[in-house]
Amino acid sequence: MKKKTRKILRISIILSVIILLGVTLWFNLTSDTKALQVGDESIDFQLETLNGDSIQLSDINSEKGVILNFWGTWCKPCREEMPDMNRIYNEGHEDYEIIAVNVSEDEQQINQFLSSLDEKLNFPVALDRNREVTKAYQVGPLPTTIAINKNGIVVDKKEYQLTVDDIYRFVEQSSSE
């Protein structure tokens, strides 16, 4: 290749990279969406549950704190934390509710997953079929758990498998005002 052609090719590649970086930065800095953070007001939603009922966050949150647990059947940490959540939930949940929000899987997959657990879950399993709630809460990795207090304020958010201590902390935080 001629020296002049190589020089033009190098300059073109460098300019392309600079332009792509600039466009990426511009889109990220001018985007209106911001990640949901602790201290933000919760986003209301209505979803169908696995048993066919309808569940609306604002109806539950008017009386109780809420723990939203976003999960998937393929997620090993989700499988590992659910029995602990269920056990703690069974100790008493007068001041809070856990909602297990499944992220866009079909009911057959979910039922197979649930039947493989050692015990039946006693909290509702909501179906986020179109990922609308997942997107609204800007959930990335699964599991992600969000605690909402009785005033509808997000008080905690974790993007990993919760320990028993974490779950108790989420219960305490969601039950507060």
CSV table of C-alpha atoms in Angstrom, one decimal:
chain,number,residue,atom,x,y,z
A,1,MET,CA,0.0,0.0,0.0
A,2,LYS,CA,1.2,3.5,-0.8
A,3,LYS,CA,2.4,5.7,2.0
A,4,LYS,CA,-0.2,8.3,1.2
A,5,THR,CA,-3.1,5.8,1.2
A,6,ARG,CA,-2.0,4.4,4.6
A,7,LYS,CA,-1.9,7.8,6.1
A,8,ILE,CA,-5.5,8.6,4.8
A,9,LEU,CA,-6.7,5.3,6.1
A,10,ARG,CA,-5.2,5.9,9.6
A,11,ILE,CA,-6.7,9.4,9.7
A,12,SER,CA,-10.1,8.1,8.7
A,13,ILE,CA,-10.1,5.4,11.4
A,14,ILE,CA,-9.0,7.9,14.1
A,15,LEU,CA,-11.7,10.4,13.0
A,16,SER,CA,-14.4,7.7,13.0
A,17,VAL,CA,-13.5,6.6,16.5
A,18,ILE,CA,-13.5,10.2,17.7
A,19,ILE,CA,-16.9,10.9,16.1
A,20,LEU,CA,-18.4,7.7,17.6
A,21,LEU,CA,-17.1,8.6,21.0
A,22,GLY,CA,-18.6,12.1,20.7
A,23,VAL,CA,-22.0,10.8,19.6
A,24,THR,CA,-22.0,8.3,22.5
A,25,LEU,CA,-21.1,10.9,25.0
A,26,TRP,CA,-23.7,13.3,23.6
A,27,PHE,CA,-26.5,10.7,23.8
A,28,ASN,CA,-25.5,9.8,27.4
A,29,LEU,CA,-25.3,13.3,28.6
A,30,THR,CA,-28.5,14.5,27.0
A,31,SER,CA,-30.6,11.5,27.9
A,32,ASP,CA,-33.7,12.4,30.0
A,33,THR,CA,-33.8,9.0,31.8
A,34,LYS,CA,-31.9,8.7,35.0
A,35,ALA,CA,-31.4,5.6,37.1
A,36,LEU,CA,-33.9,5.2,39.9
A,37,GLN,CA,-32.0,5.9,43.1
A,38,VAL,CA,-32.5,5.7,46.9
A,39,GLY,CA,-34.6,8.7,47.9
A,40,ASP,CA,-36.7,8.8,44.6
A,41,GLU,CA,-40.4,8.3,44.6
A,42,SER,CA,-41.5,4.8,43.5
A,43,ILE,CA,-43.1,4.3,40.1
A,44,ASP,CA,-46.6,2.9,40.2
A,45,PHE,CA,-47.5,-0.1,38.1
A,46,GLN,CA,-50.1,-2.8,37.7
A,47,LEU,CA,-49.2,-6.3,36.8
A,48,GLU,CA,-51.0,-9.7,36.6
A,49,THR,CA,-49.9,-12.3,39.1
A,50,LEU,CA,-49.2,-15.9,38.3
A,51,ASN,CA,-52.5,-16.9,39.8
A,52,GLY,CA,-54.4,-14.4,37.5
A,53,ASP,CA,-55.0,-11.6,40.0
A,54,SER,CA,-54.1,-8.0,39.3
A,55,ILE,CA,-51.6,-6.3,41.6
A,56,GLN,CA,-51.1,-2.5,41.8
A,57,LEU,CA,-48.2,-1.1,43.7
A,58,SER,CA,-50.0,2.0,44.9
A,59,ASP,CA,-52.9,-0.1,46.4
A,60,ILE,CA,-50.4,-2.2,48.5
A,61,ASN,CA,-48.1,0.7,49.3
A,62,SER,CA,-50.9,2.8,50.7
A,63,GLU,CA,-50.9,0.5,53.8
A,64,LYS,CA,-47.6,-1.3,53.7
A,65,GLY,CA,-44.0,-1.0,52.7
A,66,VAL,CA,-43.1,-3.1,49.6
A,67,ILE,CA,-40.1,-5.1,48.6
A,68,LEU,CA,-39.8,-5.7,44.8
A,69,ASN,CA,-37.6,-8.6,43.9
A,70,PHE,CA,-36.8,-8.7,40.1
A,71,TRP,CA,-35.8,-12.3,39.1
A,72,GLY,CA,-35.6,-14.8,36.4
A,73,THR,CA,-35.8,-18.6,36.3
A,74,TRP,CA,-32.3,-19.0,34.9
A,75,CYS,CA,-30.8,-16.9,37.7
A,76,LYS,CA,-29.0,-19.1,40.2
A,77,PRO,CA,-28.7,-16.3,42.9
A,78,CYS,CA,-32.5,-15.8,42.5
A,79,ARG,CA,-33.1,-19.4,43.3
A,80,GLU,CA,-30.8,-19.3,46.3
A,81,GLU,CA,-32.4,-16.2,47.9
A,82,MET,CA,-36.1,-17.0,47.4
A,83,PRO,CA,-36.3,-19.7,50.2
A,84,ASP,CA,-34.8,-17.2,52.7
A,85,MET,CA,-37.3,-14.5,51.5
A,86,ASN,CA,-40.2,-16.9,51.9
A,87,ARG,CA,-39.1,-18.0,55.4
A,88,ILE,CA,-38.8,-14.4,56.6
A,89,TYR,CA,-42.1,-13.5,54.9
A,90,ASN,CA,-43.8,-16.4,56.8
A,91,GLU,CA,-42.5,-14.9,60.1
A,92,GLY,CA,-45.0,-12.1,59.6
A,93,HIS,CA,-45.6,-9.5,57.0
A,94,GLU,CA,-48.2,-7.1,58.4
A,95,ASP,CA,-46.2,-4.0,57.7
A,96,TYR,CA,-44.7,-5.0,54.3
A,97,GLU,CA,-45.3,-7.1,51.2
A,98,ILE,CA,-42.8,-8.9,49.0
A,99,ILE,CA,-43.6,-8.9,45.3
A,100,ALA,CA,-41.5,-11.3,43.2
A,101,VAL,CA,-41.5,-9.6,39.7
A,102,ASN,CA,-40.5,-12.1,37.0
A,103,VAL,CA,-38.8,-10.5,34.1
A,104,SER,CA,-40.5,-11.5,30.8
A,105,GLU,CA,-40.7,-15.3,31.0
A,106,ASP,CA,-43.6,-17.5,30.2
A,107,GLU,CA,-45.8,-19.1,32.8
A,108,GLN,CA,-44.6,-22.6,32.1
A,109,GLN,CA,-41.0,-21.7,32.8
A,110,ILE,CA,-42.0,-19.9,36.0
A,111,ASN,CA,-44.2,-22.8,37.2
A,112,GLN,CA,-41.4,-25.3,36.6
A,113,PHE,CA,-39.0,-23.1,38.5
A,114,LEU,CA,-41.4,-22.7,41.4
A,115,SER,CA,-42.2,-26.4,41.6
A,116,SER,CA,-38.5,-27.2,41.8
A,117,LEU,CA,-38.2,-25.1,45.0
A,118,ASP,CA,-38.4,-27.0,48.3
A,119,GLU,CA,-41.5,-25.1,49.5
A,120,LYS,CA,-44.3,-23.0,47.9
A,121,LEU,CA,-43.7,-19.3,47.9
A,122,ASN,CA,-46.3,-17.4,49.9
A,123,PHE,CA,-45.8,-14.0,48.4
A,124,PRO,CA,-47.2,-12.9,45.1
A,125,VAL,CA,-45.3,-13.6,41.8
A,126,ALA,CA,-46.0,-10.8,39.3
A,127,LEU,CA,-45.5,-11.2,35.6
A,128,ASP,CA,-43.6,-8.3,33.9
A,129,ARG,CA,-44.2,-9.8,30.4
A,130,ASN,CA,-43.2,-6.8,28.4
A,131,ARG,CA,-40.5,-5.6,30.8
A,132,GLU,CA,-42.3,-2.3,31.3
A,133,VAL,CA,-41.8,-2.3,35.1
A,134,THR,CA,-38.3,-3.6,34.7
A,135,LYS,CA,-37.5,-0.7,32.4
A,136,ALA,CA,-39.3,1.8,34.6
A,137,TYR,CA,-37.2,0.8,37.6
A,138,GLN,CA,-34.1,0.5,35.3
A,139,VAL,CA,-33.3,-2.9,36.6
A,140,GLY,CA,-30.0,-4.3,35.2
A,141,PRO,CA,-28.6,-7.5,36.6
A,142,LEU,CA,-30.8,-10.1,38.3
A,143,PRO,CA,-31.6,-10.4,41.0
A,144,THR,CA,-32.3,-6.8,41.8
A,145,THR,CA,-34.3,-6.0,45.0
A,146,ILE,CA,-35.8,-2.6,45.8
A,147,ALA,CA,-37.3,-1.6,49.1
A,148,ILE,CA,-40.1,1.1,49.1
A,149,ASN,CA,-41.3,2.5,52.4
A,150,LYS,CA,-44.9,3.3,53.4
A,151,ASN,CA,-44.5,6.8,52.0
A,152,GLY,CA,-43.7,5.4,48.5
A,153,ILE,CA,-40.0,6.4,48.7
A,154,VAL,CA,-37.3,4.0,47.5
A,155,VAL,CA,-35.2,3.4,50.6
A,156,ASP,CA,-32.8,0.7,49.3
A,157,LYS,CA,-31.8,-1.0,46.1
A,158,LYS,CA,-29.4,-3.9,45.7
A,159,GLU,CA,-28.3,-5.6,42.5
A,160,TYR,CA,-27.1,-8.9,43.9
A,161,GLN,CA,-28.2,-11.9,45.8
A,162,LEU,CA,-29.5,-10.9,49.3
A,163,THR,CA,-28.3,-12.5,52.4
A,164,VAL,CA,-30.6,-13.2,55.3
A,165,ASP,CA,-29.3,-10.1,57.0
A,166,ASP,CA,-30.0,-8.1,53.8
A,167,ILE,CA,-33.6,-9.4,53.7
A,168,TYR,CA,-34.2,-8.4,57.3
A,169,ARG,CA,-32.7,-4.9,56.6
A,170,PHE,CA,-35.0,-4.6,53.6
A,171,VAL,CA,-38.0,-5.6,55.7
A,172,GLU,CA,-37.1,-3.0,58.4
A,173,GLN,CA,-36.5,-0.3,55.8
A,174,SER,CA,-39.7,-0.9,53.8
A,175,SER,CA,-41.8,-1.0,57.1
A,176,SER,CA,-40.6,2.4,58.1
A,177,GLU,CA,-42.2,5.8,57.2
